[in-house]
Amino acid sequence: QVNLVESGGGLVQPGGSLRLSCKAVGINFRIHDIKWYRQTPGKERELVASITSGGGTDYADPVKGRFTISRDNVYRISYLQMNDLNPEDTALYLCNVNRAGVPFWGRGTQVTVSS
């Protein structure tokens, strides 16, 4: 059974940093691309960052230069390092893996940026 668990969210002041983690079990982690999304009430889920099985990365324009996605295939964890956070980054952050066309999601971790 595939299970994704996000952690690391919290309340942070503008300009601060957080590192999110996505732990995967039940999946051959190293062969899959990992994606991080975020969602706020009333808005569509937004793709924030992605990392391929080979380590190639891509970022949404609003987070380029501030967020860094990485992966540890040994421990089956993906990280999202978020720096210089601003209130517009406030959202529920979720990780995603697609296996054979089937999407798997974690429950997310809440990030709130506020003074």
PDB file of C-alpha atoms in Angstrom:
ATOM      1  CA  GLN A   1       0.000   0.000   0.000  1.00  0.00           C
ATOM      2  CA  VAL A   2       1.370   3.363  -1.059  1.00  0.00           C
ATOM      3  CA  ASN A   3       1.540   5.963   1.662  1.00  0.00           C
ATOM      4  CA  LEU A   4       2.963   9.492   1.491  1.00  0.00           C
ATOM      5  CA  VAL A   5       3.408  11.502   4.662  1.00  0.00           C
ATOM      6  CA  GLU A   6       4.337  15.169   4.625  1.00  0.00           C
ATOM      7  CA  SER A   7       5.810  16.991   7.592  1.00  0.00           C
ATOM      8  CA  GLY A   8       7.712  20.132   8.479  1.00  0.00           C
ATOM      9  CA  GLY A   9       5.048  22.756   8.065  1.00  0.00           C
ATOM     10  CA  GLY A  10       4.259  25.427  10.600  1.00  0.00           C
ATOM     11  CA  LEU A  11       3.969  29.120  11.289  1.00  0.00           C
ATOM     12  CA  VAL A  12       6.858  31.268  10.115  1.00  0.00           C
ATOM     13  CA  GLN A  13       7.441  34.985   9.781  1.00  0.00           C
ATOM     14  CA  PRO A  14       7.934  36.610   6.383  1.00  0.00           C
ATOM     15  CA  GLY A  15      11.494  36.096   5.235  1.00  0.00           C
ATOM     16  CA  GLY A  16      11.806  32.884   7.187  1.00  0.00           C
ATOM     17  CA  SER A  17      12.527  29.346   6.060  1.00  0.00           C
ATOM     18  CA  LEU A  18      11.035  25.899   6.398  1.00  0.00           C
ATOM     19  CA  ARG A  19      12.018  22.479   5.149  1.00  0.00           C
ATOM     20  CA  LEU A  20       9.204  20.129   4.255  1.00  0.00           C
ATOM     21  CA  SER A  21       9.604  16.378   4.030  1.00  0.00           C
ATOM     22  CA  CYS A  22       7.634  13.734   2.170  1.00  0.00           C
ATOM     23  CA  LYS A  23       8.223  10.187   3.345  1.00  0.00           C
ATOM     24  CA  ALA A  24       7.085   7.442   0.963  1.00  0.00           C
ATOM     25  CA  VAL A  25       6.362   3.823   1.759  1.00  0.00           C
ATOM     26  CA  GLY A  26       5.006   1.025  -0.368  1.00  0.00           C
ATOM     27  CA  ILE A  27       6.496   2.304  -3.597  1.00  0.00           C
ATOM     28  CA  ASN A  28       9.702   1.871  -5.584  1.00  0.00           C
ATOM     29  CA  PHE A  29      10.628   5.433  -4.742  1.00  0.00           C
ATOM     30  CA  ARG A  30      13.764   5.765  -6.833  1.00  0.00           C
ATOM     31  CA  ILE A  31      12.041   5.244 -10.185  1.00  0.00           C
ATOM     32  CA  HIS A  32       9.316   7.822  -9.747  1.00  0.00           C
ATOM     33  CA  ASP A  33       9.155  11.552 -10.239  1.00  0.00           C
ATOM     34  CA  ILE A  34       8.126  13.440  -7.120  1.00  0.00           C
ATOM     35  CA  LYS A  35       6.016  16.571  -7.197  1.00  0.00           C
ATOM     36  CA  TRP A  36       5.126  19.110  -4.555  1.00  0.00           C
ATOM     37  CA  TYR A  37       1.851  20.989  -4.839  1.00  0.00           C
ATOM     38  CA  ARG A  38       0.184  23.585  -2.707  1.00  0.00           C
ATOM     39  CA  GLN A  39      -3.426  24.423  -2.215  1.00  0.00           C
ATOM     40  CA  THR A  40      -5.320  27.308  -0.680  1.00  0.00           C
ATOM     41  CA  PRO A  41      -9.092  27.543  -0.181  1.00  0.00           C
ATOM     42  CA  GLY A  42     -10.902  28.643  -3.322  1.00  0.00           C
ATOM     43  CA  LYS A  43      -7.908  28.113  -5.596  1.00  0.00           C
ATOM     44  CA  GLU A  44      -6.790  25.279  -7.803  1.00  0.00           C
ATOM     45  CA  ARG A  45      -4.015  23.045  -6.622  1.00  0.00           C
ATOM     46  CA  GLU A  46      -0.735  24.558  -7.831  1.00  0.00           C
ATOM     47  CA  LEU A  47       2.347  22.616  -8.866  1.00  0.00           C
ATOM     48  CA  VAL A  48       5.251  24.127  -6.972  1.00  0.00           C
ATOM     49  CA  ALA A  49       8.248  21.923  -7.747  1.00  0.00           C
ATOM     50  CA  SER A  50       9.128  18.588  -9.237  1.00  0.00           C
ATOM     51  CA  ILE A  51      12.104  16.270  -9.327  1.00  0.00           C
ATOM     52  CA  THR A  52      12.580  13.439 -11.776  1.00  0.00           C
ATOM     53  CA  SER A  53      13.917  10.012 -10.981  1.00  0.00           C
ATOM     54  CA  GLY A  54      17.218  11.200 -12.426  1.00  0.00           C
ATOM     55  CA  GLY A  55      17.325  14.294 -10.242  1.00  0.00           C
ATOM     56  CA  GLY A  56      16.214  16.903 -12.732  1.00  0.00           C
ATOM     57  CA  THR A  57      14.242  19.697 -11.123  1.00  0.00           C
ATOM     58  CA  ASP A  58      11.659  22.230 -12.182  1.00  0.00           C
ATOM     59  CA  TYR A  59       9.933  25.059 -10.326  1.00  0.00           C
ATOM     60  CA  ALA A  60       6.927  27.268 -10.650  1.00  0.00           C
ATOM     61  CA  ASP A  61       7.846  30.859 -11.407  1.00  0.00           C
ATOM     62  CA  PRO A  62       6.659  32.256  -8.028  1.00  0.00           C
ATOM     63  CA  VAL A  63       9.116  30.065  -6.125  1.00  0.00           C
ATOM     64  CA  LYS A  64      12.142  30.025  -8.415  1.00  0.00           C
ATOM     65  CA  GLY A  65      15.270  31.031  -6.586  1.00  0.00           C
ATOM     66  CA  ARG A  66      13.606  30.543  -3.185  1.00  0.00           C
ATOM     67  CA  PHE A  67      12.568  26.864  -3.087  1.00  0.00           C
ATOM     68  CA  THR A  68      14.753  23.819  -3.623  1.00  0.00           C
ATOM     69  CA  ILE A  69      13.437  20.309  -4.137  1.00  0.00           C
ATOM     70  CA  SER A  70      15.588  17.288  -3.460  1.00  0.00           C
ATOM     71  CA  ARG A  71      15.288  13.578  -2.847  1.00  0.00           C
ATOM     72  CA  ASP A  72      16.968  10.863  -0.826  1.00  0.00           C
ATOM     73  CA  ASN A  73      16.341   7.536  -2.526  1.00  0.00           C
ATOM     74  CA  VAL A  74      17.892   5.560   0.319  1.00  0.00           C
ATOM     75  CA  TYR A  75      15.447   6.839   2.904  1.00  0.00           C
ATOM     76  CA  ARG A  76      12.640   7.408   0.379  1.00  0.00           C
ATOM     77  CA  ILE A  77      12.186  11.048   1.313  1.00  0.00           C
ATOM     78  CA  SER A  78      11.708  14.148  -0.782  1.00  0.00           C
ATOM     79  CA  TYR A  79      12.506  17.540   0.690  1.00  0.00           C
ATOM     80  CA  LEU A  80      11.269  20.984  -0.172  1.00  0.00           C
ATOM     81  CA  GLN A  81      13.533  23.682   1.222  1.00  0.00           C
ATOM     82  CA  MET A  82      11.657  26.969   1.287  1.00  0.00           C
ATOM     83  CA  ASN A  83      13.512  30.217   1.887  1.00  0.00           C
ATOM     84  CA  ASP A  84      12.486  33.857   1.945  1.00  0.00           C
ATOM     85  CA  LEU A  85       8.886  32.909   2.557  1.00  0.00           C
ATOM     86  CA  ASN A  86       6.136  35.457   2.075  1.00  0.00           C
ATOM     87  CA  PRO A  87       2.431  35.448   2.965  1.00  0.00           C
ATOM     88  CA  GLU A  88       1.518  34.332  -0.562  1.00  0.00           C
ATOM     89  CA  ASP A  89       3.274  31.035   0.194  1.00  0.00           C
ATOM     90  CA  THR A  90       0.694  30.236   2.851  1.00  0.00           C
ATOM     91  CA  ALA A  91      -0.965  26.974   1.790  1.00  0.00           C
ATOM     92  CA  LEU A  92      -1.369  23.288   2.406  1.00  0.00           C
ATOM     93  CA  TYR A  93       1.629  21.603   0.801  1.00  0.00           C
ATOM     94  CA  LEU A  94       1.194  18.108  -0.603  1.00  0.00           C
ATOM     95  CA  CYS A  95       3.500  15.655  -2.301  1.00  0.00           C
ATOM     96  CA  ASN A  96       2.472  13.502  -5.203  1.00  0.00           C
ATOM     97  CA  VAL A  97       3.687  10.397  -6.957  1.00  0.00           C
ATOM     98  CA  ASN A  98       2.144   8.878 -10.042  1.00  0.00           C
ATOM     99  CA  ARG A  99       2.490   5.149 -10.491  1.00  0.00           C
ATOM    100  CA  ALA A 100       1.214   3.590 -13.708  1.00  0.00           C
ATOM    101  CA  GLY A 101      -1.072   6.540 -14.223  1.00  0.00           C
ATOM    102  CA  VAL A 102      -2.511   6.419 -10.728  1.00  0.00           C
ATOM    103  CA  PRO A 103      -1.835   9.495  -8.573  1.00  0.00           C
ATOM    104  CA  PHE A 104      -1.002   9.115  -4.921  1.00  0.00           C
ATOM    105  CA  TRP A 105      -1.203  11.997  -2.473  1.00  0.00           C
ATOM    106  CA  GLY A 106      -0.292  12.646   1.097  1.00  0.00           C
ATOM    107  CA  ARG A 107      -2.552  14.551   3.448  1.00  0.00           C
ATOM    108  CA  GLY A 108      -0.358  17.598   3.327  1.00  0.00           C
ATOM    109  CA  THR A 109       1.388  19.866   5.783  1.00  0.00           C
ATOM    110  CA  GLN A 110       0.188  23.390   6.478  1.00  0.00           C
ATOM    111  CA  VAL A 111       2.526  26.326   5.964  1.00  0.00           C
ATOM    112  CA  THR A 112       1.461  29.694   7.305  1.00  0.00           C
ATOM    113  CA  VAL A 113       3.564  32.778   6.709  1.00  0.00           C
ATOM    114  CA  SER A 114       2.511  35.633   8.921  1.00  0.00           C
ATOM    115  CA  SER A 115       3.940  38.251  11.207  1.00  0.00           C
TER     116      SER A 115
END
